[in-house]
Structures are given as C-alpha cells and as structure tokens.
XYZ file of C-alpha atoms in Angstrom:
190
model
C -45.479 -1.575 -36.969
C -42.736 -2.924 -39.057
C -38.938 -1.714 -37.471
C -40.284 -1.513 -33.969
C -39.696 -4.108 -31.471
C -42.764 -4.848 -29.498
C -40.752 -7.017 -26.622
C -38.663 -5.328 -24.163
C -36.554 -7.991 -24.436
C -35.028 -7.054 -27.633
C -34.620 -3.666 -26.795
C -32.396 -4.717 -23.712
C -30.320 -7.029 -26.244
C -29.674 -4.430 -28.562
C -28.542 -2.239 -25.569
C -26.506 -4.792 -24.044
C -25.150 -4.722 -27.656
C -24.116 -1.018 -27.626
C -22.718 -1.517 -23.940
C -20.248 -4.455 -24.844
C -18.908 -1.632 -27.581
C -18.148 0.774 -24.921
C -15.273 1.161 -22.733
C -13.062 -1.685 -20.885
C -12.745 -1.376 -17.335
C -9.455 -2.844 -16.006
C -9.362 -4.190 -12.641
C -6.188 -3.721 -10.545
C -5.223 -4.944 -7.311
C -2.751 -2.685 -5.321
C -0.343 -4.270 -2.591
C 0.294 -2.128 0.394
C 4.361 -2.858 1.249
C 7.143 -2.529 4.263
C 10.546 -1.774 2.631
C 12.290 -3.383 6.060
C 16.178 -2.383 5.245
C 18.944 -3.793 7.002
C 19.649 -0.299 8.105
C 17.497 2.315 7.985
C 19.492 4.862 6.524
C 19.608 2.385 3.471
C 16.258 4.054 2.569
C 17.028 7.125 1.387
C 18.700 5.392 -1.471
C 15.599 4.135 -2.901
C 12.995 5.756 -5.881
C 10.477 5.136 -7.668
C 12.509 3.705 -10.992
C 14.533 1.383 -8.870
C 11.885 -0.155 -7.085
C 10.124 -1.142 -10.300
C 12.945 -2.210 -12.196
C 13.798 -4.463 -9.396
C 10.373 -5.846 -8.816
C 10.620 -6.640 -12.745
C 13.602 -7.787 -12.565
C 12.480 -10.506 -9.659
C 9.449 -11.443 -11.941
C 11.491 -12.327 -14.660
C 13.643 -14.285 -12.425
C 10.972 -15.928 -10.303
C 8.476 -16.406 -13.018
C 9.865 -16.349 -16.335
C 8.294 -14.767 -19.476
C 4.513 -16.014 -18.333
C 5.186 -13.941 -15.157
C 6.641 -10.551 -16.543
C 4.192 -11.140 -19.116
C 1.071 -11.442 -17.805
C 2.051 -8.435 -14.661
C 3.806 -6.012 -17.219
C 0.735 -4.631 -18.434
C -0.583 -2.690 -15.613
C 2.526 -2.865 -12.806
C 3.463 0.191 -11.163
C 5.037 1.640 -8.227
C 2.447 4.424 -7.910
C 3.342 5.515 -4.176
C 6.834 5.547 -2.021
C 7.887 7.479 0.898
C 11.387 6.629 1.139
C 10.788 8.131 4.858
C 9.072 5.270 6.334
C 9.353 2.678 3.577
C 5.907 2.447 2.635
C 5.409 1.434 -1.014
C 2.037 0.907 -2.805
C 2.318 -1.422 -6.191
C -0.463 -1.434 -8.472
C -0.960 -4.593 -10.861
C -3.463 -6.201 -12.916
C -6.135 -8.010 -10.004
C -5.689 -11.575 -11.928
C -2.229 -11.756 -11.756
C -1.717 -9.746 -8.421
C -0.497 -13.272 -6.835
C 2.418 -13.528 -8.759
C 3.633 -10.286 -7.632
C 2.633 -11.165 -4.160
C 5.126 -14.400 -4.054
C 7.419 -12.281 -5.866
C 8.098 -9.865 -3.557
C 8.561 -12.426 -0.878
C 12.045 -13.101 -2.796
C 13.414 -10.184 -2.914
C 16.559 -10.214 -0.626
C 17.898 -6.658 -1.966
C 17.303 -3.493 -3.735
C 19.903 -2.551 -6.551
C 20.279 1.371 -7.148
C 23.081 2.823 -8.634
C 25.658 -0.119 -9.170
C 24.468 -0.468 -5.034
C 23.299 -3.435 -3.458
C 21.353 -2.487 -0.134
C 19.771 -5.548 1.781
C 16.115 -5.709 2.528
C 12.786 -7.459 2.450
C 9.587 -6.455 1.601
C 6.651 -6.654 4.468
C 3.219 -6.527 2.610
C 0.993 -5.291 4.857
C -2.891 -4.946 3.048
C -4.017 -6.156 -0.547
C -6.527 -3.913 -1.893
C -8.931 -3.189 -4.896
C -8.504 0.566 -4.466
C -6.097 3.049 -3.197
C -8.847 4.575 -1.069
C -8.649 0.993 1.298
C -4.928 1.327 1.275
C -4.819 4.538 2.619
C -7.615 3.852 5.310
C -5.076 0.979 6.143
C -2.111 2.663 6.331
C -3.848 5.356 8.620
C -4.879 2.380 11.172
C -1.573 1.139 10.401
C 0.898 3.805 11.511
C -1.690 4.788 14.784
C -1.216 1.137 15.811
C 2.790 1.998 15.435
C 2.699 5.021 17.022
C 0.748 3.652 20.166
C 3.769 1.027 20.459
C 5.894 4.110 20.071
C 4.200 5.373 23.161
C 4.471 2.370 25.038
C 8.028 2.347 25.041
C 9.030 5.682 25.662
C 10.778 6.626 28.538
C 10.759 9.706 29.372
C 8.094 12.650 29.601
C 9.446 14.568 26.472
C 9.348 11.364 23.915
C 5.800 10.450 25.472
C 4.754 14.143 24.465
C 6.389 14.135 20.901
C 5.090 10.802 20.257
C 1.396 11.945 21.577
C 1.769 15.395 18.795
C 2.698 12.832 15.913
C -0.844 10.668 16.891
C -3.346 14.020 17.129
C -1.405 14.820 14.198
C -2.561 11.380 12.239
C -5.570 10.898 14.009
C -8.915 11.168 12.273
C -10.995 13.075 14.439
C -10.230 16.837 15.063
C -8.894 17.752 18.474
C -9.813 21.091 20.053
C -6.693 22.239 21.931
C -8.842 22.850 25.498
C -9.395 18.806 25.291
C -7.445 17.199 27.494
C -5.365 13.976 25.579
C -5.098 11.048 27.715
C -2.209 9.137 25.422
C -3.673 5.804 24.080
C -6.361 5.188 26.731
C -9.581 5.739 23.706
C -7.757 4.321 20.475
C -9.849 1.229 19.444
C -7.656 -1.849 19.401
C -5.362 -0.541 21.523
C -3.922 -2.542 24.411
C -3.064 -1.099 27.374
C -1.056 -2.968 29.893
C-alpha cells in the first residue's frame, strides 16, 4: 500500500525523528563543599548571593571569559548551611572541572565590604543531589564518631551519642540499648 512503510526500520527513523524534536536534557554535576573558615564564627557571615558571586568572581579570575563562559550557564549555589559550612554547587557536568580547580583558589570570601579567610574542602562530586545527600549523611556520622572519640567526659559522650541516633538511618526504639560507635560500619575503634 502506497504511504505505509512495510520495514520497521523506517518507522524507528521517523520516531527517532520526532524524539530529537523533543526536549533537551541538561546534565549537571553538583560538588559537595567544606567552607573551612579561619574562625568559625566567620560563618555566619556567609549566604547564598555571596558565595556565588565569589565563586564567579574566581572563575573570571582563574579562567578568563572561556571559564565564566562556558560554567555561567547552569552554576548555582543551590544548598548552604552556614551552620556547618556545607555548600552544594551545581554546574553544567562538562565543565564541572573548571569549577573544581577553581575553588581550590579561593583564599577568602568577600561579604559586605568584608574579607573573611577560608578555603573550600570538596568533599563528593556527584550527578545528582540524591548521592550528595547519601554522602553527606555518611559524612557527618563519620564526624560525629570522631566527636565521640574525643570526648571526655560522660555528659559530651551522651550529647554526642543523641546527635548520631538523631542522624542515623535506621530507627531506634528507645528500650534498645546504644552501645556508642561499636556497630557503625567503617568505624574504627581503638
């Protein structure tokens, strides 16, 4: 019959066809980040805007018009908790290593006509925010164990054991006794 295609192989063409017309997926990389300040009352200093501006601002310096050019489409600073000084920056996944050596030259964060020294720690590179925050989970139990290590008396042990049942990702039944550390995977214990 004329107008039909009697291949399955043009049908599939045509279809690729109509796919190629449909929507662009972009793929982003997002860097998991230590703000390490000189002192840590420095961070409560810190947003959103002026940790952005300054990791364009080191682009530009580092890398010219190519660099803020090819990472200004898609960079953001789309988590910070000026708390701990965890920052998550989301950029375009082929130009994620320019932002990557970037950051290791950043010597300080300007807010407010304020210089405040610091360095940025990058801690997990990711395709999604889902593995970020599965890393940062695994990330601050490690901490907290090291917390627990060096505590000294009975009362810090105790607050530091609340703040891992607290993170932890199984569900604790209060009758359960909580041995500390002893079960965390990973964890050393001498």
């Amino acid at each position: 019959p004329a107008g039909r295609s009697v291949g399955g192989r043009e049908g599939e063409r045509e279809r690729g066809r109509e796919g190629e017309r449909g929507m662009v997926r972009f793929k982003s990389r997002y860097l998991l980040c230590e703000i390490v300040f000189e002192k840590p009352q420095y961070r409560q200093h810190i947003d959103v805007g002026s940790v952005n501006r300054n990791v364009r601002n080191a682009i530009s310096q580092m890398h010219g018009d190519f660099g803020i050019g090819c990472c200004s489409l898609r960079l953001e600073v789309t988590y910070l908790n000026a708390y701990t000084g965890i920052v998550l920056i989301r950029c375009q996944k082929d130009f994620y290593r320019i932002l990557s050596t970037t950051l290791l030259f950043i010597t300080f964060l300007e807010t407010k006509n304020q210089k405040f020294p610091c360095f940025f720690n990058t801690l997990h590179v990711a395709g999604t925010i889902r593995s970020c925050q599965k890393f940062l989970i695994q990330y601050n139990r490690r901490q907290l164990v090291l917390l627990l290590r060096d505590c000294k008396t009975k009362k810090e042990r105790e607050s530091v054991q609340t703040s891992l049942l607290q993170c932890s990702l199984k569900v604790w039944n209060e009758d359960q006794p909580y041995h500390g550390y002893e079960d965390m995977e990973g964890a050393d214990t001498d």
